[in-house]
mmCIF file of C-alpha atoms in Angstrom:
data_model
loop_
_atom_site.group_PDB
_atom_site.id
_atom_site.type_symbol
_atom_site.label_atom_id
_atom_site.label_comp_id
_atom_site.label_asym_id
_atom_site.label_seq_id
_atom_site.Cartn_x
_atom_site.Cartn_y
_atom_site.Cartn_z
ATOM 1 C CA UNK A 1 110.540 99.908 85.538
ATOM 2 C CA UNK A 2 108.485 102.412 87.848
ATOM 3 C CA UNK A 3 108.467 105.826 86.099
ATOM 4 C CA UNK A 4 108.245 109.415 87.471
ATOM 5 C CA UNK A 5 106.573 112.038 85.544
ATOM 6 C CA UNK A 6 107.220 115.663 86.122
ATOM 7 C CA UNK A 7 103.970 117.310 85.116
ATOM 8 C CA UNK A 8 105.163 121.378 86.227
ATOM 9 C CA UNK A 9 108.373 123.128 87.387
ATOM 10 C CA UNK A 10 106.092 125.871 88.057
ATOM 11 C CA UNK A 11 106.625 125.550 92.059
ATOM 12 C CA UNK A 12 110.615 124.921 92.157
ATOM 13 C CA UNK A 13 110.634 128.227 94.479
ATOM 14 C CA UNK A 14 108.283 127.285 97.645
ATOM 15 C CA UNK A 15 108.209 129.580 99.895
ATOM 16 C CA UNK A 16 109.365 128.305 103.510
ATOM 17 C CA UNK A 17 106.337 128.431 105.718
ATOM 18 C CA UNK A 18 106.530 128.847 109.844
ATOM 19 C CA UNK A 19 104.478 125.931 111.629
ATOM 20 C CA UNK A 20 101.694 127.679 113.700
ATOM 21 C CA UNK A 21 103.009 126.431 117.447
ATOM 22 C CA UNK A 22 99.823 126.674 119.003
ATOM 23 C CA UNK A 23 98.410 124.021 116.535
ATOM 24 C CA UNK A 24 98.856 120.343 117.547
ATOM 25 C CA UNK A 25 98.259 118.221 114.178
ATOM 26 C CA UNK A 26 99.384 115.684 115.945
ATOM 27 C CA UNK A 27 101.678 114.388 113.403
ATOM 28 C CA UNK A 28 102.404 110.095 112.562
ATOM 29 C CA UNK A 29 105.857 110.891 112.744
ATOM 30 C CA UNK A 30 108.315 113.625 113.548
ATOM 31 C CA UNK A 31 112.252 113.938 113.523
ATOM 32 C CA UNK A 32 114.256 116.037 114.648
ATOM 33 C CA UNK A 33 116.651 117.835 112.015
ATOM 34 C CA UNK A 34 119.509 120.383 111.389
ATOM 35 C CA UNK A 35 117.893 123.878 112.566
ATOM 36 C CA UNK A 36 119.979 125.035 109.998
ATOM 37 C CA UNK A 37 118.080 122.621 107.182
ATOM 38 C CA UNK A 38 114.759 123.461 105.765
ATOM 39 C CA UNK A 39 111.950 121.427 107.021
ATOM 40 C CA UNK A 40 109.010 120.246 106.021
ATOM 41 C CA UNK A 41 105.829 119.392 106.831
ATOM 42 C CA UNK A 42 103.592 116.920 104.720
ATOM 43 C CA UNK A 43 100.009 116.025 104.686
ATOM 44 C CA UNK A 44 99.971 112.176 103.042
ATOM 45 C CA UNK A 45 96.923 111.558 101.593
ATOM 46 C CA UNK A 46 96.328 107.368 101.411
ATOM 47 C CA UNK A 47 93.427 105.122 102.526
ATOM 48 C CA UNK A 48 95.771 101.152 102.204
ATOM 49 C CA UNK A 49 97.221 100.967 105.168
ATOM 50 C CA UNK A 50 100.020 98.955 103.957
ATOM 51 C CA UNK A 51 100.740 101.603 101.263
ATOM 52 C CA UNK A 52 100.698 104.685 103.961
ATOM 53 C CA UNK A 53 103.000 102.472 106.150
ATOM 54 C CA UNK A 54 105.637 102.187 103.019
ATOM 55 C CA UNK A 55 105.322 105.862 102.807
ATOM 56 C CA UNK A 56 105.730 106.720 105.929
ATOM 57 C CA UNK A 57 108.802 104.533 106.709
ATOM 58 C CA UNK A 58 110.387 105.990 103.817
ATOM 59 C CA UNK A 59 109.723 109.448 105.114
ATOM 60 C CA UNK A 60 111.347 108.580 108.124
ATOM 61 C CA UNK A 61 114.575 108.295 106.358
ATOM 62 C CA UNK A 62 114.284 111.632 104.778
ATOM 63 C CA UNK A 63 116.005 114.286 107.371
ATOM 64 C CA UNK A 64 114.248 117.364 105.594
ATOM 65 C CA UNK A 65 110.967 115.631 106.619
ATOM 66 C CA UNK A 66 109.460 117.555 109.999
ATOM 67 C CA UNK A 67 106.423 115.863 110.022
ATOM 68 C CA UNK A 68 103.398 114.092 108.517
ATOM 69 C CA UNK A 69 99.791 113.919 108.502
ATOM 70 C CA UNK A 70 97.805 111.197 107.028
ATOM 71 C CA UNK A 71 94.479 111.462 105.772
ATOM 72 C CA UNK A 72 92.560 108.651 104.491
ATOM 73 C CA UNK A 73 90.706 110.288 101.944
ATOM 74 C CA UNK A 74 90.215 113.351 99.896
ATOM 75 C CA UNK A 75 87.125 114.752 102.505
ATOM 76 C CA UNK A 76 89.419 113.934 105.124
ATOM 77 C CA UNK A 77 92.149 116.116 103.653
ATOM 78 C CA UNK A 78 89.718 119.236 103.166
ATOM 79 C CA UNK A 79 88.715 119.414 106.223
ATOM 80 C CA UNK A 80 93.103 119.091 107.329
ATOM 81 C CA UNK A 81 93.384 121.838 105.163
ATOM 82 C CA UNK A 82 90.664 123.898 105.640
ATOM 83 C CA UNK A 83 91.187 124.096 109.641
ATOM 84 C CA UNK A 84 94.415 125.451 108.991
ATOM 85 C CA UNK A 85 95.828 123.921 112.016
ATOM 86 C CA UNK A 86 98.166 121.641 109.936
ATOM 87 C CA UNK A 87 99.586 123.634 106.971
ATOM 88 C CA UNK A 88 101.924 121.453 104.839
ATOM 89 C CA UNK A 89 104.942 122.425 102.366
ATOM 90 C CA UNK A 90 103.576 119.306 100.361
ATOM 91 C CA UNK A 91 100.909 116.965 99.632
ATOM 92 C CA UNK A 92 101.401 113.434 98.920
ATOM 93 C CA UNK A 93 98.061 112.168 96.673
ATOM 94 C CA UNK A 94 96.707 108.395 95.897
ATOM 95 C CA UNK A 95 94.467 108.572 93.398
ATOM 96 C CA UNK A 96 91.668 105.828 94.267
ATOM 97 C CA UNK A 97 90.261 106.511 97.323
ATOM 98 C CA UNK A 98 86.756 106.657 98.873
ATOM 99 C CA UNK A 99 84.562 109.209 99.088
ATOM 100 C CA UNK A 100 86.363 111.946 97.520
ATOM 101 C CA UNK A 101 89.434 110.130 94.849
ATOM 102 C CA UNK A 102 92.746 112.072 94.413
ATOM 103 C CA UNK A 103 91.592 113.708 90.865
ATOM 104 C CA UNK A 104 88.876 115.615 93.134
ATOM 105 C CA UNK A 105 91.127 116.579 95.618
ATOM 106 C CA UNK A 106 93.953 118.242 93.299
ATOM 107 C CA UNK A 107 90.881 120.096 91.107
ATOM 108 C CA UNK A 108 89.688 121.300 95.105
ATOM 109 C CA UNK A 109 93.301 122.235 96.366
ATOM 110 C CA UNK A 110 94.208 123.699 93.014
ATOM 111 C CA UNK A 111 90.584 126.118 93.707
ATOM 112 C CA UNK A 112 91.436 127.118 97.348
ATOM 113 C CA UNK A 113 93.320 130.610 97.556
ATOM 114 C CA UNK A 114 94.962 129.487 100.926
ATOM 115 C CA UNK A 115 96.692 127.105 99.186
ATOM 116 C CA UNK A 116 100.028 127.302 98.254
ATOM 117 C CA UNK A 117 101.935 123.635 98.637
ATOM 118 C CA UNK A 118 102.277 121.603 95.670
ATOM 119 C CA UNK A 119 100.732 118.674 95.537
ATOM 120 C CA UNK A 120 102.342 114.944 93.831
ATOM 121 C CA UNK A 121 100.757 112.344 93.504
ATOM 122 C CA UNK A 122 101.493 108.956 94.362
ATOM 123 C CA UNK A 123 100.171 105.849 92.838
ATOM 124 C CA UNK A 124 100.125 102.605 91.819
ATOM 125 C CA UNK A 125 98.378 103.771 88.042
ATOM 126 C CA UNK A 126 100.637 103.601 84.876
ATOM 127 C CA UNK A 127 97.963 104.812 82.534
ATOM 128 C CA UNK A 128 98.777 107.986 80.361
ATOM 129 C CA UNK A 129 95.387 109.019 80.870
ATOM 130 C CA UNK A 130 96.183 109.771 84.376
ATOM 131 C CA UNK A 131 99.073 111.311 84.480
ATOM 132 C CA UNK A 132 97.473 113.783 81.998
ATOM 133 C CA UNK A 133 93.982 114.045 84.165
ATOM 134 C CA UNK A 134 96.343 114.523 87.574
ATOM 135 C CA UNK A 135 98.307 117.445 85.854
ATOM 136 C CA UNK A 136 95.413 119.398 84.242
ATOM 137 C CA UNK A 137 93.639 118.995 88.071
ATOM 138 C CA UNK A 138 96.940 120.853 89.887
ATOM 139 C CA UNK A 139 99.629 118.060 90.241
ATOM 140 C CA UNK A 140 103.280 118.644 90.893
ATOM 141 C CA UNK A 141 104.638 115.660 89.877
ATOM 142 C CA UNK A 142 103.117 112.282 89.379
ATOM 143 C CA UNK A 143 104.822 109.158 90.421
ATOM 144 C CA UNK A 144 104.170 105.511 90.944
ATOM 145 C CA UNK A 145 104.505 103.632 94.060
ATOM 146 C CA UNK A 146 107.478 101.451 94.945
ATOM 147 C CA UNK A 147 106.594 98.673 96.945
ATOM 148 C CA UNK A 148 110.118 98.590 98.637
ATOM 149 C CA UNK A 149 111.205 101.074 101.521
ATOM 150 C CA UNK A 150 114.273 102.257 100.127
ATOM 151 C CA UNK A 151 113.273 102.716 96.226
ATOM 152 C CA UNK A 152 110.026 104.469 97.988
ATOM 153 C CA UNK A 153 112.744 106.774 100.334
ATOM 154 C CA UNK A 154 114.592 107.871 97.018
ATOM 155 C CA UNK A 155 111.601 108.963 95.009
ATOM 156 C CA UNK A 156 110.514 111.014 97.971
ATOM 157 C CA UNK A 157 114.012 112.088 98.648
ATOM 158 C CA UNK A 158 113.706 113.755 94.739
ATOM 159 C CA UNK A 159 110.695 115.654 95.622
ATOM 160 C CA UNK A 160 111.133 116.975 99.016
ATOM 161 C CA UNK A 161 114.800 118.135 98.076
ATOM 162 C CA UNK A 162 113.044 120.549 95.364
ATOM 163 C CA UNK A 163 110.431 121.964 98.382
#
C-alpha cells in the first residue's frame, strides 16, 4: 500500500494569494469554479510525461484547482518562479529529474524570500531516506505516486483541501 507522509503542519494557514491578471502563464489546464471557493493555482514540477499526464487528469477532477503549470525540471521551475508571472498556492515536486532533481529544488525554494507556497512532493520513492532528505530541504508533505487517476485525484484532493 502507497503511503503519505506528512513531514510539517507548519503551513495549514496559506494565505490566499490574487493571480496577477496581466500575467499569462499560460496554464495546461484551467476550470472554472465556485467564485465563492478558494482557488488555486499550482506549478507541477515532473519531467515523465506519462506521470505529469496522471497528475494532471487528476487535477482536473479537483474543483479548488484554478490552474497548473508544468515544469519539466527543477531549472525550469526557478526560472517559473523567479519571473513571478506565475505565482502558485502549491508546488507539486518529483524527485528524479534532470538537471536540477527535486531535493535541489525544495533546498532553492525553501532559500527564496518570495516564496511562500508549500511545496509536496510527489514520487514514485519509498525509501525512508527520502522522505527524511525531502523534509529537512522544505517539503510539505511527501507522497508516492498512484498510477491510477482516481487514487492519484484523492491524494491531491487531501492536499489542496488544506491550501
Amino acid at each position: 500500500m502507497l503511503v503519505e507522509h506528512v513531514l510539517n503542519d507548519r503551513l495549514s494557514d496559506i494565505a490566499e494569494k490574487e493571480p496577477n491578471p496581466e500575467a499569462s502563464p499560460n496554464p495546461v489546464q484551467e476550470k472554472i469554479v465556485d467564485k465563492d471557493e478558494a482557488r488555486v493555482d499550482i506549478l507541477l514540477v515532473e519531467d515523465d510525461d506519462a506521470d505529469a499526464y496522471i497528475i494532471l487528469e487528476a487535477l482536473k477532477n479537483i474543483p479548488k484547482v484554478k490552474s497548473v503549470v508544468r515544469a519539466i525540471d527543477g531549472v525550469e521551475a526557478l526560472e517559473i518562479v523567479d519571473a513571478r508571472n506565475f505565482v502558485p498556492h502549491l508546488a507539486l515536486v518529483d524527485l528524479s529529474m534532470p538537471r536540477k532533481n527535486g531535493f535541489a529544488l525544495l533546498a532553492e525554494l525553501k532559500a527564496r524570500i518570495q516564496v511562500d507556497f508549500p511545496s509536496v512532493v510527489l514520487t514514485s520513492s519509498h525509501a525512508e531516506m527520502d522522505v527524511f532528505r525531502a523534509g529537512k530541504n522544505g517539503a510539505w508533505k511527501y507522497i508516492t505516486k498512484k498510477d491510477k487517476i482516481h487514487m492519484m485525484t484523492q491524494s491531491l484532493r487531501r492536499i489542496v483541501k488544506k491550501i
